GROMACS .gro file of C-alpha atoms in nm:
model
  180
    1MET     CA    1  -1.840   0.088   0.609
    2ILE     CA    2  -1.634  -0.231   0.622
    3GLN     CA    3  -1.793  -0.567   0.691
    4THR     CA    4  -1.614  -0.884   0.792
    5ALA     CA    5  -1.759  -1.222   0.882
    6ARG     CA    6  -1.844  -1.099   1.232
    7LEU     CA    7  -1.786  -0.724   1.245
    8ARG     CA    8  -1.907  -0.400   1.095
    9LEU     CA    9  -1.664  -0.107   1.107
   10ARG     CA   10  -1.841   0.224   1.066
   11PRO     CA   11  -1.797   0.592   1.146
   12TRP     CA   12  -1.876   0.698   1.502
   13THR     CA   13  -2.186   0.907   1.565
   14ALA     CA   14  -2.274   1.140   1.850
   15ALA     CA   15  -2.517   0.874   1.973
   16ASP     CA   16  -2.219   0.643   2.038
   17ARG     CA   17  -2.055   0.883   2.285
   18PRO     CA   18  -2.216   0.744   2.605
   19VAL     CA   19  -2.078   0.391   2.546
   20PHE     CA   20  -1.733   0.502   2.423
   21ASP     CA   21  -1.580   0.535   2.773
   22THR     CA   22  -1.704   0.194   2.882
   23LEU     CA   23  -1.532   0.039   2.581
   24VAL     CA   24  -1.190   0.201   2.600
   25ASN     CA   25  -1.140   0.385   2.931
   26THR     CA   26  -1.100   0.096   3.174
   27GLU     CA   27  -0.804  -0.008   3.389
   28PRO     CA   28  -0.721  -0.323   3.187
   29MET     CA   29  -0.755  -0.138   2.856
   30MET     CA   30  -0.549   0.163   2.962
   31ARG     CA   31  -0.282  -0.030   3.155
   32HIS     CA   32  -0.015   0.033   2.887
   33LEU     CA   33  -0.159   0.365   2.768
   34GLY     CA   34  -0.114   0.586   3.073
   35GLY     CA   35  -0.409   0.481   3.286
   36ILE     CA   36  -0.767   0.598   3.311
   37ARG     CA   37  -0.826   0.927   3.128
   38SER     CA   38  -1.024   1.222   3.258
   39PRO     CA   39  -1.369   1.296   3.110
   40GLY     CA   40  -1.218   1.590   2.921
   41LYS     CA   41  -0.949   1.372   2.763
   42MET     CA   42  -1.207   1.111   2.669
   43ASP     CA   43  -1.421   1.382   2.508
   44ALA     CA   44  -1.114   1.490   2.308
   45MET     CA   45  -1.038   1.129   2.206
   46PHE     CA   46  -1.394   1.078   2.084
   47GLU     CA   47  -1.395   1.413   1.905
   48ARG     CA   48  -1.069   1.319   1.732
   49ARG     CA   49  -1.243   1.016   1.579
   50LEU     CA   50  -1.523   1.237   1.445
   51THR     CA   51  -1.273   1.496   1.320
   52ASP     CA   52  -1.051   1.233   1.153
   53GLN     CA   53  -1.354   1.085   0.976
   54ALA     CA   54  -1.464   1.428   0.851
   55ARG     CA   55  -1.115   1.539   0.749
   56PHE     CA   56  -0.969   1.219   0.601
   57GLY     CA   57  -1.272   1.001   0.530
   58HIS     CA   58  -1.156   0.736   0.777
   59CYS     CA   59  -1.060   0.693   1.141
   60TYR     CA   60  -1.044   0.437   1.416
   61TRP     CA   61  -1.400   0.332   1.338
   62ALA     CA   62  -1.667   0.199   1.570
   63ALA     CA   63  -1.651  -0.181   1.569
   64GLU     CA   64  -1.983  -0.355   1.620
   65LEU     CA   65  -2.100  -0.713   1.597
   66ARG     CA   66  -2.286  -0.772   1.273
   67GLY     CA   67  -2.542  -0.999   1.432
   68THR     CA   68  -2.647  -0.769   1.716
   69GLY     CA   69  -2.505  -0.421   1.651
   70GLU     CA   70  -2.333  -0.432   1.991
   71LEU     CA   71  -2.031  -0.201   2.002
   72VAL     CA   72  -1.720  -0.399   2.098
   73GLY     CA   73  -1.445  -0.143   2.038
   74SER     CA   74  -1.268   0.071   1.786
   75ILE     CA   75  -1.061  -0.050   1.487
   76GLY     CA   76  -0.936   0.128   1.180
   77ILE     CA   77  -0.681   0.351   1.013
   78ARG     CA   78  -0.616   0.714   1.094
   79ILE     CA   79  -0.353   0.959   0.982
   80ALA     CA   80  -0.089   1.012   1.251
   81SER     CA   81  -0.139   1.382   1.311
   82ASP     CA   82  -0.103   1.431   1.685
   83TYR     CA   83   0.243   1.299   1.774
   84GLY     CA   84   0.429   1.617   1.683
   85PRO     CA   85   0.583   1.710   1.346
   86GLU     CA   86   0.923   1.576   1.455
   87ALA     CA   87   0.787   1.222   1.505
   88PRO     CA   88   0.909   0.995   1.223
   89VAL     CA   89   0.553   0.865   1.187
   90ALA     CA   90   0.389   1.205   1.137
   91GLY     CA   91   0.144   1.189   0.847
   92MET     CA   92   0.163   0.810   0.817
   93PRO     CA   93  -0.149   0.591   0.803
   94GLU     CA   94  -0.174   0.428   1.147
   95ILE     CA   95  -0.367   0.107   1.207
   96GLY     CA   96  -0.512   0.077   1.556
   97TRP     CA   97  -0.752  -0.125   1.766
   98ARG     CA   98  -0.907  -0.124   2.110
   99ILE     CA   99  -1.145  -0.405   2.197
  100ALA     CA  100  -1.341  -0.398   2.524
  101GLU     CA  101  -1.225  -0.664   2.769
  102PRO     CA  102  -1.546  -0.872   2.763
  103HIS     CA  103  -1.459  -0.939   2.397
  104TRP     CA  104  -1.086  -1.013   2.433
  105GLY     CA  105  -0.951  -1.339   2.297
  106ARG     CA  106  -1.211  -1.377   2.022
  107GLY     CA  107  -0.999  -1.251   1.732
  108TYR     CA  108  -1.200  -0.933   1.671
  109ALA     CA  109  -0.894  -0.706   1.671
  110ARG     CA  110  -0.715  -0.920   1.414
  111GLU     CA  111  -1.024  -0.961   1.196
  112GLY     CA  112  -1.099  -0.589   1.197
  113ALA     CA  113  -0.735  -0.486   1.156
  114ALA     CA  114  -0.685  -0.717   0.857
  115ALA     CA  115  -0.997  -0.575   0.693
  116SER     CA  116  -0.882  -0.219   0.769
  117ILE     CA  117  -0.542  -0.287   0.615
  118ALA     CA  118  -0.708  -0.424   0.300
  119TRP     CA  119  -0.924  -0.111   0.293
  120GLY     CA  120  -0.611   0.102   0.333
  121TRP     CA  121  -0.434  -0.055   0.036
  122ALA     CA  122  -0.746  -0.011  -0.178
  123ASN     CA  123  -0.818   0.348  -0.073
  124LEU     CA  124  -0.497   0.519   0.038
  125ASP     CA  125  -0.197   0.612  -0.170
  126ALA     CA  126   0.063   0.524   0.094
  127PRO     CA  127   0.378   0.314   0.071
  128ALA     CA  128   0.324   0.169   0.420
  129ILE     CA  129   0.086   0.143   0.714
  130GLY     CA  130   0.232   0.174   1.062
  131ALA     CA  131   0.135   0.083   1.416
  132TRP     CA  132   0.297   0.166   1.748
  133THR     CA  133   0.261   0.093   2.114
  134THR     CA  134   0.467   0.070   2.431
  135GLN     CA  135   0.718  -0.212   2.479
  136PRO     CA  136   0.524  -0.372   2.768
  137ASN     CA  137   0.209  -0.401   2.554
  138ALA     CA  138   0.297  -0.747   2.422
  139GLN     CA  139  -0.062  -0.822   2.316
  140SER     CA  140  -0.061  -0.525   2.082
  141TRP     CA  141   0.283  -0.570   1.925
  142GLY     CA  142   0.218  -0.943   1.906
  143LEU     CA  143  -0.086  -0.872   1.689
  144MET     CA  144   0.125  -0.637   1.477
  145GLU     CA  145   0.361  -0.928   1.410
  146ARG     CA  146   0.071  -1.168   1.334
  147LEU     CA  147  -0.054  -0.912   1.081
  148GLY     CA  148   0.282  -0.936   0.904
  149MET     CA  149   0.419  -0.607   1.031
  150THR     CA  150   0.793  -0.565   1.086
  151ARG     CA  151   0.955  -0.396   1.387
  152ARG     CA  152   1.126  -0.071   1.282
  153ARG     CA  153   1.353   0.053   1.561
  154ASP     CA  154   1.469   0.337   1.336
  155LEU     CA  155   1.116   0.485   1.358
  156ASP     CA  156   1.070   0.455   1.737
  157PHE     CA  157   0.982   0.786   1.900
  158HIS     CA  158   0.875   0.947   2.224
  159HIS     CA  159   0.517   1.073   2.224
  160HIS     CA  160   0.534   1.448   2.284
  161GLY     CA  161   0.231   1.429   2.514
  162TYR     CA  162   0.436   1.254   2.785
  163PRO     CA  163   0.742   1.371   2.980
  164ALA     CA  164   1.072   1.247   2.837
  165ASP     CA  165   1.128   1.015   3.133
  166ASP     CA  166   0.776   0.863   3.120
  167PRO     CA  167   0.797   0.510   2.971
  168VAL     CA  168   0.434   0.535   2.852
  169GLY     CA  169   0.552   0.786   2.594
  170ALA     CA  170   0.822   0.556   2.451
  171MET     CA  171   0.666   0.420   2.131
  172ILE     CA  172   0.793   0.116   1.944
  173VAL     CA  173   0.698   0.114   1.577
  174TYR     CA  174   0.597  -0.162   1.337
  175LEU     CA  175   0.547  -0.117   0.963
  176LEU     CA  176   0.367  -0.303   0.687
  177GLU     CA  177   0.494  -0.219   0.338
  178ARG     CA  178   0.245  -0.195   0.051
  179PRO     CA  179   0.229  -0.527  -0.135
  180ARG     CA  180   0.385  -0.513  -0.479
   0.00000   0.00000   0.00000
């Protein structure tokens, strides 16, 4: 578990499943990520968090407010294992965040991401941590830049889960090199 001034990042539990969709599967949240997902795809997304935690010891964790325990989103580091073996990011630690809209603009994503990156340097033997999103998702890549990440066009890729002509699958990549 990671604690910041305002957040607790912890593994997801089966008891969290009912609230998961309300946090991440909304029109505003999914605007740059392909739109609202079916119940089956949301089940798979939630299961991936449980599987990542069991397999790697970390995932995009549940993010809750320390004062109340209210779940506000998902923040953490996972291993990029579902983009296809040809993706230049395959196997890389990937920082990610999704904060429910009622909590936007409060700095939770940055606070949790910074703590997750610090955790990554302390616990993972990796030369870099990456993050990726679609070009129109300026809020996300803007946070990547505020976290000190550098745009890496040479690592951009097309997510194999989307048709080649679907712009939602066109990923732009940012990287943060391990401090020396």
